[in-house]
PDB file of C-alpha atoms in Angstrom:
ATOM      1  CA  UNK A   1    -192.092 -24.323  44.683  1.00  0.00           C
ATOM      2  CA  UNK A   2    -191.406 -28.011  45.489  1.00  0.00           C
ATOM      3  CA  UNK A   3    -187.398 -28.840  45.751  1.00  0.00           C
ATOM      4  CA  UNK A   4    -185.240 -31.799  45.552  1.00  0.00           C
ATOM      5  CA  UNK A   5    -181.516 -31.521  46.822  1.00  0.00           C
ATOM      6  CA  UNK A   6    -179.361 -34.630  46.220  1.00  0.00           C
ATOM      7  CA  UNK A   7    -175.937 -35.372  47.762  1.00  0.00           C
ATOM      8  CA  UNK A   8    -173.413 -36.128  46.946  1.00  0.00           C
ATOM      9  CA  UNK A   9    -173.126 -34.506  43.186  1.00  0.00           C
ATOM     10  CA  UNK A  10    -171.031 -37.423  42.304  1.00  0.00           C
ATOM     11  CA  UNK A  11    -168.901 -40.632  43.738  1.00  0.00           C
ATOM     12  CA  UNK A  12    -166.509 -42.845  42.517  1.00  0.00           C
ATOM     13  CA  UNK A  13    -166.207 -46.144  44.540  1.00  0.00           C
ATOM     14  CA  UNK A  14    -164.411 -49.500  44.023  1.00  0.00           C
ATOM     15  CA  UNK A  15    -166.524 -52.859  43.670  1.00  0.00           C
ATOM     16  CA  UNK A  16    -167.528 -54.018  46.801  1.00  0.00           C
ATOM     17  CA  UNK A  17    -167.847 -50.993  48.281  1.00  0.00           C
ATOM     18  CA  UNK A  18    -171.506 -49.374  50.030  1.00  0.00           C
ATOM     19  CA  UNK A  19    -172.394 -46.537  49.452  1.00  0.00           C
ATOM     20  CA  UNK A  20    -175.201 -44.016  50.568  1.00  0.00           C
ATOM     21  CA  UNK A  21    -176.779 -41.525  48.984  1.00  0.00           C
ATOM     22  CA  UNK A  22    -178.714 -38.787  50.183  1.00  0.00           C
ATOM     23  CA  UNK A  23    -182.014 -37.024  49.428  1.00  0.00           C
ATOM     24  CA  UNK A  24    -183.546 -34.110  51.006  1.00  0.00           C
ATOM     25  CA  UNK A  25    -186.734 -31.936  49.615  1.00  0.00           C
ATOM     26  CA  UNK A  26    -189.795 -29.602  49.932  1.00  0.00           C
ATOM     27  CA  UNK A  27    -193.003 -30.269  49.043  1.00  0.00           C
ATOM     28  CA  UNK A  28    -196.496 -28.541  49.209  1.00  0.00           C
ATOM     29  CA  UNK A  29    -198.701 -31.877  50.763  1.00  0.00           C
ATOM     30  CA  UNK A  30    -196.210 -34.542  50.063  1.00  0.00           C
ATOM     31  CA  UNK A  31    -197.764 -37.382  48.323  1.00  0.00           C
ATOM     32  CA  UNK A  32    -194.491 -39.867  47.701  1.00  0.00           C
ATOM     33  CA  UNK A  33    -190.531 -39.986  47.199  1.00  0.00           C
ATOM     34  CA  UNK A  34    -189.495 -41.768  44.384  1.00  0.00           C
ATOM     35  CA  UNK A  35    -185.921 -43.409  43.473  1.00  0.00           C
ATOM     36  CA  UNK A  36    -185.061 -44.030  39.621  1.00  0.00           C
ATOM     37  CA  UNK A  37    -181.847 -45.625  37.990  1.00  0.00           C
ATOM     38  CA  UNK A  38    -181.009 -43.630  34.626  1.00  0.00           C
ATOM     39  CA  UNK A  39    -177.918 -45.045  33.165  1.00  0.00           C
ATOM     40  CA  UNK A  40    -178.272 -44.278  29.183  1.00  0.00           C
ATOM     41  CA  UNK A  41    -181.560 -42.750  28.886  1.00  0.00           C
ATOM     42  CA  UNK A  42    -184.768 -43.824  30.526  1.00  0.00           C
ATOM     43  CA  UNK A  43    -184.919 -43.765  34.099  1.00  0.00           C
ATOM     44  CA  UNK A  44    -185.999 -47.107  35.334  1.00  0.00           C
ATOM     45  CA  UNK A  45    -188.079 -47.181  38.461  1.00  0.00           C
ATOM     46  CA  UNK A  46    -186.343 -48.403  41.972  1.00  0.00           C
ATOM     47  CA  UNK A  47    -188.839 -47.672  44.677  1.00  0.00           C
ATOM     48  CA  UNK A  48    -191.406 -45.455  45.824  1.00  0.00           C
ATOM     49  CA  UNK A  49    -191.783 -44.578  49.422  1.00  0.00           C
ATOM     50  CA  UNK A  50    -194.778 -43.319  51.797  1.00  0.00           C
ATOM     51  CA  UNK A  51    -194.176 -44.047  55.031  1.00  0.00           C
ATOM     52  CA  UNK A  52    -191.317 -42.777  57.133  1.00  0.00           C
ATOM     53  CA  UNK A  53    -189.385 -45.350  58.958  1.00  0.00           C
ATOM     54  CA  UNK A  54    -190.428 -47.930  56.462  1.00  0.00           C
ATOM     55  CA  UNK A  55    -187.533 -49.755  54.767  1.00  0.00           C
ATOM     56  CA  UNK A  56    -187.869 -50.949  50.918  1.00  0.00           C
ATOM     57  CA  UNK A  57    -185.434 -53.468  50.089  1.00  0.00           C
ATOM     58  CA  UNK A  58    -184.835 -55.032  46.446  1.00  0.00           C
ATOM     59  CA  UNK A  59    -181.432 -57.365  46.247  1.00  0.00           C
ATOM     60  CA  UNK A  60    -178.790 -55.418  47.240  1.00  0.00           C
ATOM     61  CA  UNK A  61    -180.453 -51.826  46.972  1.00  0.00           C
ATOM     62  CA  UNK A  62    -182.420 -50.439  49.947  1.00  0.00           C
ATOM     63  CA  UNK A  63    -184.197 -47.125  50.502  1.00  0.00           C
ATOM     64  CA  UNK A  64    -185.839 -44.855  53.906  1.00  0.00           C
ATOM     65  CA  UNK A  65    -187.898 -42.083  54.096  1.00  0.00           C
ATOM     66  CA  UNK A  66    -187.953 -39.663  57.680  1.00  0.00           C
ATOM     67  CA  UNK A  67    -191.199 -37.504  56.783  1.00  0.00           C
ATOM     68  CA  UNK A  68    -190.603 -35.687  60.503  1.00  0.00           C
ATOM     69  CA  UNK A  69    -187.078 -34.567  58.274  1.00  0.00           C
ATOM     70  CA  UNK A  70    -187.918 -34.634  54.932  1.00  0.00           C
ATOM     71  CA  UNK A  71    -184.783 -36.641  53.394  1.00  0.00           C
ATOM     72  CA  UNK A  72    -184.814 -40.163  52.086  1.00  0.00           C
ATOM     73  CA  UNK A  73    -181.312 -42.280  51.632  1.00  0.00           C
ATOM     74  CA  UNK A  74    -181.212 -44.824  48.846  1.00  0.00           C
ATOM     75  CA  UNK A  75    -178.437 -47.474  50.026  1.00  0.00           C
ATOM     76  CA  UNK A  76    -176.179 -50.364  47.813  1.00  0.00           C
ATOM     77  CA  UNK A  77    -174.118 -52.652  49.350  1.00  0.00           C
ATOM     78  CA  UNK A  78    -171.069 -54.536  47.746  1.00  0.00           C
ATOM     79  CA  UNK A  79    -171.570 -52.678  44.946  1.00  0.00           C
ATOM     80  CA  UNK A  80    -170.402 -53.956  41.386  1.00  0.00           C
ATOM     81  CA  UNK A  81    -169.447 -52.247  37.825  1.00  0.00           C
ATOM     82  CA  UNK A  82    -173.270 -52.314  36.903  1.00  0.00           C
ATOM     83  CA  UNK A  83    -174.592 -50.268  39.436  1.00  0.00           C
ATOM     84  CA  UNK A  84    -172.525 -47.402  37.732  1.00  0.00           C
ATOM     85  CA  UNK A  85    -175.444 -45.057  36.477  1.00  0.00           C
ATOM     86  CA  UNK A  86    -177.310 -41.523  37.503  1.00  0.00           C
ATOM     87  CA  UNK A  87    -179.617 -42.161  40.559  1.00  0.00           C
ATOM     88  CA  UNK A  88    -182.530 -39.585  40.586  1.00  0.00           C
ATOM     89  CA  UNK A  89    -184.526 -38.675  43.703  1.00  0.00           C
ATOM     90  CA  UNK A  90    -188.310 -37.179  43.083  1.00  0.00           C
ATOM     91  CA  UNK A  91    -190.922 -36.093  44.991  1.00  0.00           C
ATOM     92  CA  UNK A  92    -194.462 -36.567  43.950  1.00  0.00           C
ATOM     93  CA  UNK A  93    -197.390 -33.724  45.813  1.00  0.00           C
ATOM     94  CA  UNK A  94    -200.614 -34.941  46.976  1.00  0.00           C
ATOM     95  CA  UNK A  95    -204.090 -33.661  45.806  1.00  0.00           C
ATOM     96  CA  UNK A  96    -205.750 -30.346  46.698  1.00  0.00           C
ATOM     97  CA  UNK A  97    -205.582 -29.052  43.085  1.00  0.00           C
ATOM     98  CA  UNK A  98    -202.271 -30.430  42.259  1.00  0.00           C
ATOM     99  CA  UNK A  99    -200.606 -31.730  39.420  1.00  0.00           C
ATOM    100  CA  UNK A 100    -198.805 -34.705  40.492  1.00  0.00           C
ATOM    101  CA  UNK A 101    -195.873 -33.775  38.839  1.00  0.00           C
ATOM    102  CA  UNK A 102    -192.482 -35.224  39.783  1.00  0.00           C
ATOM    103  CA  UNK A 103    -189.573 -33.070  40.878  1.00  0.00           C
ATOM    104  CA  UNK A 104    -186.493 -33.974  40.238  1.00  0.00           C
ATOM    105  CA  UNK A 105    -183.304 -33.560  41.976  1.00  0.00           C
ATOM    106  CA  UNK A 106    -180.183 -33.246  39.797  1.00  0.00           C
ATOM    107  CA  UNK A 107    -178.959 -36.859  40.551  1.00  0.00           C
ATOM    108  CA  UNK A 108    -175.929 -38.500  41.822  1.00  0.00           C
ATOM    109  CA  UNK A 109    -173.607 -39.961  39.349  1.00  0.00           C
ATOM    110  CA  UNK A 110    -171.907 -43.217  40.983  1.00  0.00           C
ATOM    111  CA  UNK A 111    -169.188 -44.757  39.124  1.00  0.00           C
ATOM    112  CA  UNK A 112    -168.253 -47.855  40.015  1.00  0.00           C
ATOM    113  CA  UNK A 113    -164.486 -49.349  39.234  1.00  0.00           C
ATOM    114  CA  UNK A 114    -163.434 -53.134  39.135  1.00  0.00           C
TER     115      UNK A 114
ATOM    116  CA  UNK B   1    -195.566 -56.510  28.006  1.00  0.00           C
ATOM    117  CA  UNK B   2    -193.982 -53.151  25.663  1.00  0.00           C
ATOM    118  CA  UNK B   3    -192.955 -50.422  28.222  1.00  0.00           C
ATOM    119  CA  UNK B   4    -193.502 -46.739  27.099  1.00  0.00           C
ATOM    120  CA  UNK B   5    -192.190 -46.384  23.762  1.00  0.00           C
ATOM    121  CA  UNK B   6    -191.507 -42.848  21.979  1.00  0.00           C
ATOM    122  CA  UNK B   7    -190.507 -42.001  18.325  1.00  0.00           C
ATOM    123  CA  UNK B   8    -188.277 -40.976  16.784  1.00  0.00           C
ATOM    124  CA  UNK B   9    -185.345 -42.098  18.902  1.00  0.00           C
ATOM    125  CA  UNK B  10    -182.795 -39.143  17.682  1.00  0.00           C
ATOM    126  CA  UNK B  11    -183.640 -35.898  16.074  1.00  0.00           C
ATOM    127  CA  UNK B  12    -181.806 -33.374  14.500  1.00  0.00           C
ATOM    128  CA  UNK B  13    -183.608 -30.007  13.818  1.00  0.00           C
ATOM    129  CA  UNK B  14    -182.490 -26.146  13.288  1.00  0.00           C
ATOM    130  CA  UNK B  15    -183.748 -23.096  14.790  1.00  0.00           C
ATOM    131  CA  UNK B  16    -186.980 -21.968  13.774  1.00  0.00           C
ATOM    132  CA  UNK B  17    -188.096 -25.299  12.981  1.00  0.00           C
ATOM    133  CA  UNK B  18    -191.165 -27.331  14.388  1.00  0.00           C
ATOM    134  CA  UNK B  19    -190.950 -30.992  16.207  1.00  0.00           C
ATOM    135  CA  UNK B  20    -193.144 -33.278  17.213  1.00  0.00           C
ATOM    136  CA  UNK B  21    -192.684 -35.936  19.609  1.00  0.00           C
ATOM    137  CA  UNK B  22    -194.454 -39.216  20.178  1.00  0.00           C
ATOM    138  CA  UNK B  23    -195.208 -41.725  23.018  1.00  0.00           C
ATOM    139  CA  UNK B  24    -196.994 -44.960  23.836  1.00  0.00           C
ATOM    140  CA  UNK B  25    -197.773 -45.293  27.145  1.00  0.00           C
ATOM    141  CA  UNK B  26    -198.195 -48.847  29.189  1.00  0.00           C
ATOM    142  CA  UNK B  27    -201.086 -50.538  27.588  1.00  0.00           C
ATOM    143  CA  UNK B  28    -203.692 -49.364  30.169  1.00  0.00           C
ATOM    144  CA  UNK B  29    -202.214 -46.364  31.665  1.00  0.00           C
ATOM    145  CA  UNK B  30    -203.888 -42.843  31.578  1.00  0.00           C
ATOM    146  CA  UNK B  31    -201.809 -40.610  32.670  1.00  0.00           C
ATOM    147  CA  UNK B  32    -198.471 -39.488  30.368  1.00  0.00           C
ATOM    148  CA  UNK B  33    -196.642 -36.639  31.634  1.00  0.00           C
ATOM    149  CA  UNK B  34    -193.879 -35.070  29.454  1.00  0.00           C
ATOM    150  CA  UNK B  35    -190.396 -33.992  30.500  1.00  0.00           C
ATOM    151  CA  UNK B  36    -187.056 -32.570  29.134  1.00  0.00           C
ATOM    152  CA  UNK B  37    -183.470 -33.608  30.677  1.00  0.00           C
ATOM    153  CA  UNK B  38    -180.647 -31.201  30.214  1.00  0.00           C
ATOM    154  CA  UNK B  39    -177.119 -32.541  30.183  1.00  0.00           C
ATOM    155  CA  UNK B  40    -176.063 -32.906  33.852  1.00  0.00           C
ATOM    156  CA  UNK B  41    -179.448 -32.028  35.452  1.00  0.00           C
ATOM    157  CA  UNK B  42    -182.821 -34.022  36.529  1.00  0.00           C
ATOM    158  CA  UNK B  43    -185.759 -34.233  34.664  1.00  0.00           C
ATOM    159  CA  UNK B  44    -187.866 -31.067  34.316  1.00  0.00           C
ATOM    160  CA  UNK B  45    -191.812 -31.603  34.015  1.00  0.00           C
ATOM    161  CA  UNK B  46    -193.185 -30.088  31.180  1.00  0.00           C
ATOM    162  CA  UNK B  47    -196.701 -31.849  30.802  1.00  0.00           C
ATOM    163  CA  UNK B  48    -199.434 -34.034  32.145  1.00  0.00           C
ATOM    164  CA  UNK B  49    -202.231 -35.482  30.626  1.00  0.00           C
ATOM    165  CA  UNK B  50    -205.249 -37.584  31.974  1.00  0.00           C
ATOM    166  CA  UNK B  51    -208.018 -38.927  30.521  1.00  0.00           C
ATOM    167  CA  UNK B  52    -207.370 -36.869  27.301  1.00  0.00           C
ATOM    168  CA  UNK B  53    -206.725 -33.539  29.477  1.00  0.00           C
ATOM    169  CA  UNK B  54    -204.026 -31.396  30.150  1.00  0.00           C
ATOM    170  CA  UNK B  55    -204.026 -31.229  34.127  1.00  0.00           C
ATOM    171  CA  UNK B  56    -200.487 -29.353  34.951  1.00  0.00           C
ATOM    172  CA  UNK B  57    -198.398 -27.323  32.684  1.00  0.00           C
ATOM    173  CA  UNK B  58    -194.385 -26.980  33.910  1.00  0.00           C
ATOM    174  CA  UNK B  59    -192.741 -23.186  33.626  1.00  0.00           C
ATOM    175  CA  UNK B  60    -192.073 -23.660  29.641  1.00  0.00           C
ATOM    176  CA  UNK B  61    -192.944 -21.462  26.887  1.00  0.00           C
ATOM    177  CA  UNK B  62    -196.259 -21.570  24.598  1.00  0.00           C
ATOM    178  CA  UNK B  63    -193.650 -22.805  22.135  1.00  0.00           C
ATOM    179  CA  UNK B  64    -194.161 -26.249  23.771  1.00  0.00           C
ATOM    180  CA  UNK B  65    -197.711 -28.267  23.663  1.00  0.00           C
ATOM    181  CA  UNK B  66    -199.328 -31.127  23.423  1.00  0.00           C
ATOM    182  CA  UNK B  67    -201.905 -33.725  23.191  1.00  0.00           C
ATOM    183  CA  UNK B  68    -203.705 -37.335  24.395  1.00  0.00           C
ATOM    184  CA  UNK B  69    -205.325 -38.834  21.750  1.00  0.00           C
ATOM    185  CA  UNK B  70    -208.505 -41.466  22.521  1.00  0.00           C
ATOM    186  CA  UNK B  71    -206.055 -44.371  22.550  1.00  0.00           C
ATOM    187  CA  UNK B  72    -203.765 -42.481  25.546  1.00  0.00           C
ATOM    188  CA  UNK B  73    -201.081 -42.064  23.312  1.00  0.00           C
ATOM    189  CA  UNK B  74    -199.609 -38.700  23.289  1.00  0.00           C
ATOM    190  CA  UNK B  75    -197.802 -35.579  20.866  1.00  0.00           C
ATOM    191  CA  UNK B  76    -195.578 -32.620  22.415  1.00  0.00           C
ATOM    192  CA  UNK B  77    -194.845 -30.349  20.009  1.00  0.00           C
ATOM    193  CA  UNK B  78    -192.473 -27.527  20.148  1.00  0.00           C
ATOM    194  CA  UNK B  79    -192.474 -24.780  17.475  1.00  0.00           C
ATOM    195  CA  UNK B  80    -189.838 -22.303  16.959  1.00  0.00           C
ATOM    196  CA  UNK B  81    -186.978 -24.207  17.844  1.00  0.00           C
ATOM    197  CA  UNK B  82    -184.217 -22.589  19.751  1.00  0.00           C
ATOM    198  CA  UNK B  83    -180.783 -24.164  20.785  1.00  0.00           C
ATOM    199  CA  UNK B  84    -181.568 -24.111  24.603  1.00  0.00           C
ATOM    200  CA  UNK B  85    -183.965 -26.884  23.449  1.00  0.00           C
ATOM    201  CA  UNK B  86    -181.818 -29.584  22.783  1.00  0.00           C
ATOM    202  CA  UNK B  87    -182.617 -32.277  25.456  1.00  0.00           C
ATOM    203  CA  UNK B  88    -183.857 -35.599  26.068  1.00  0.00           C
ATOM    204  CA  UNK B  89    -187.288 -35.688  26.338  1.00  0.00           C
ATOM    205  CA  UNK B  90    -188.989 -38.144  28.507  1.00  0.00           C
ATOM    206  CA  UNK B  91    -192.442 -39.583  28.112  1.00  0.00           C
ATOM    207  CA  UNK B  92    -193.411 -41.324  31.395  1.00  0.00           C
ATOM    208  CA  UNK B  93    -196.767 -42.780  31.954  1.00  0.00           C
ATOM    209  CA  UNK B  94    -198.565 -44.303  34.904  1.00  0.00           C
ATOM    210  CA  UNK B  95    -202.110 -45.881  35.673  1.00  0.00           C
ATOM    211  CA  UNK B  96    -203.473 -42.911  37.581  1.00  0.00           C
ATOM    212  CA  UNK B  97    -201.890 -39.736  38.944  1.00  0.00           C
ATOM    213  CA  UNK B  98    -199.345 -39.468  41.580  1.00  0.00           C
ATOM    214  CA  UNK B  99    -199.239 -43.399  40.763  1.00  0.00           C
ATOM    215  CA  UNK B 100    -195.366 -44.988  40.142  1.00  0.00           C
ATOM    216  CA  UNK B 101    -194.251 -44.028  36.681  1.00  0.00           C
ATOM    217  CA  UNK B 102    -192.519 -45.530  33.535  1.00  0.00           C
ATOM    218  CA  UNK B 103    -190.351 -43.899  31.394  1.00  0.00           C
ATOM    219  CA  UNK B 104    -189.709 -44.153  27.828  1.00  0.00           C
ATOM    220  CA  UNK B 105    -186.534 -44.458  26.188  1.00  0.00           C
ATOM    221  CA  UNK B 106    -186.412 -40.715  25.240  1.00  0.00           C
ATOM    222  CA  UNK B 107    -186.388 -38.793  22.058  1.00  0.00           C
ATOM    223  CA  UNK B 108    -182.797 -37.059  21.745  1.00  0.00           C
ATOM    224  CA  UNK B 109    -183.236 -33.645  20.204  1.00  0.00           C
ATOM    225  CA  UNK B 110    -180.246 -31.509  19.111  1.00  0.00           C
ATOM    226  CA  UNK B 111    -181.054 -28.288  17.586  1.00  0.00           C
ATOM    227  CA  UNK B 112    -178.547 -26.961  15.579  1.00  0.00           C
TER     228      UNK B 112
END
C-alpha cells in the first residue's frame, strides 16, 4: 500500500524565519509528488514534481524531489504570518491498472508568529 | 474561471440518516475523485471517476457511493450515517488522471 510520512508533525517559527519541511513515501510505479497549502478547507495546489534533482520555485516557496531516495522537501524562506496553514505532501502512482489516486501524508502544521 | 465548487457547504445529519454530496468540477475536467479529511489527518481517497466511470474505489464501506453525471459533475452518497463519518469531504477534479488536481471548498459533515 502506497505511504506518505511527513516531518515534522508541527512547527512554530517567527516571521522571517526558513523553514524546511520534509516528505518521504512509497509508491507502487511512482507517477508524481505533489505539495498542497490547506489553511481553512480546500487544499490549494503548490507544485507537482517528476524529476529528481529538479528544483520548482514559486516566490518565496521552493520544492525537490530525490527519486534514488524517495523524499521530497518543500522549502519557505523569510517566512511571514500568511504562510501559517497545513502543508500536505501526496504521491500520485503511475499506470499499469492503477487508480491515480493521491496519498496523503498527515501534513505539517506551520504556525507562523509576528 | 469558477474552481471546483461543492454543495452544501455545512451539513448537519444524525445516525442512520442518508447524505448526498455535490461537486462541479473545472469547466473541462474529467476526472473528480472524492475524499474525506479527518480532524488532524490528510486526505483519504474515497473515489474516482472518469469519463462517467468509477475507476478506483478507496478502503470505505458500501455505505459510501457515487456518481458522474454527462456534464462531469458528480454525487457521493453515504447511507446509514454513523458518527465516525463526520469529515470534510473533498471534491478534487483534474483534466485527465494522475494530472494536477483542484480541490473544492469541502462539504463539512457532522453527524450527530
Amino acid at each position: 500500500e502506497d505511504k506518505v510520512v511527513q516531518s515534522p508533525l508541527s512547527l512554530v517559527v517567527h516571521e522571517g524565519d526558513t523553514v524546511t519541511l520534509n516528505c518521504s513515501y512509497e509508491v507502487t510505479n511512482f507517477r508524481s509528488l505533489l505539495w498542497y497549502k490547506q489553511e481553512k478547507k480546500a487544499p490549494t495546489f503548490l507544485f507537482m514534481l517528476t524529476s529528481s534533482g529538479i528544483e520548482k520555485k514559486s516566490g518565496r516557496l521552493s520544492s525537490i524531489l530525490d527519486k534514488k531516495e524517495l523524499f521530497s522537501i518543500l522549502n519557505i524562506t523569510a517566512t511571514q504570518t500568511g504562510d501559517s496553514a497545513v502543508y500536505l505532501c501526496a504521491v500520485v502512482p503511475g499506470s499499469g491498472g492503477s487508480n491515480y489516486k493521491l496519498t496523503f501524508g498527515k501534513g505539517t502544521l506551520l504556525t507562523v508568529n509576528p | 474561471d469558477a474552481g471546483v465548487t461543492q454543495s452544501p457547504t455545512h451539513l448537519i445529519k444524525t445516525r442512520g440518516q442518508h447524505v448526498t454530496l455535490r461537486c462541479s468540477p473545472i469547466s473541462g475536467h474529467k476526472s473528480v475523485s472524492w475524499y474525506q479529511q479527518v480532524l488532524g489527518q490528510g486526505p483519504q481517497f474515497i473515489f474516482q471517476y472518469y469519463e462517467k466511470e468509477e475507476r478506483g474505489r478507496g478502503n470505505f464501506p458500501d455505505r459510501f457511493s457515487a456518481r458522474q453525471f454527462p456534464n462531469y459533475s458528480s454525487e457521493l452518497n453515504v447511507n446509514a450515517l454513523l458518527l465516525g463519518d463526520s469529515a470534510l469531504y473533498l471534491c478534487a477534479s483534474s483534466l485527465r488522471r494522475g494530472e494536477q488536481s483542484d480541490f473544492g471548498p469541502g462539504t463539512r459533515l457532522t453527524v450527530l
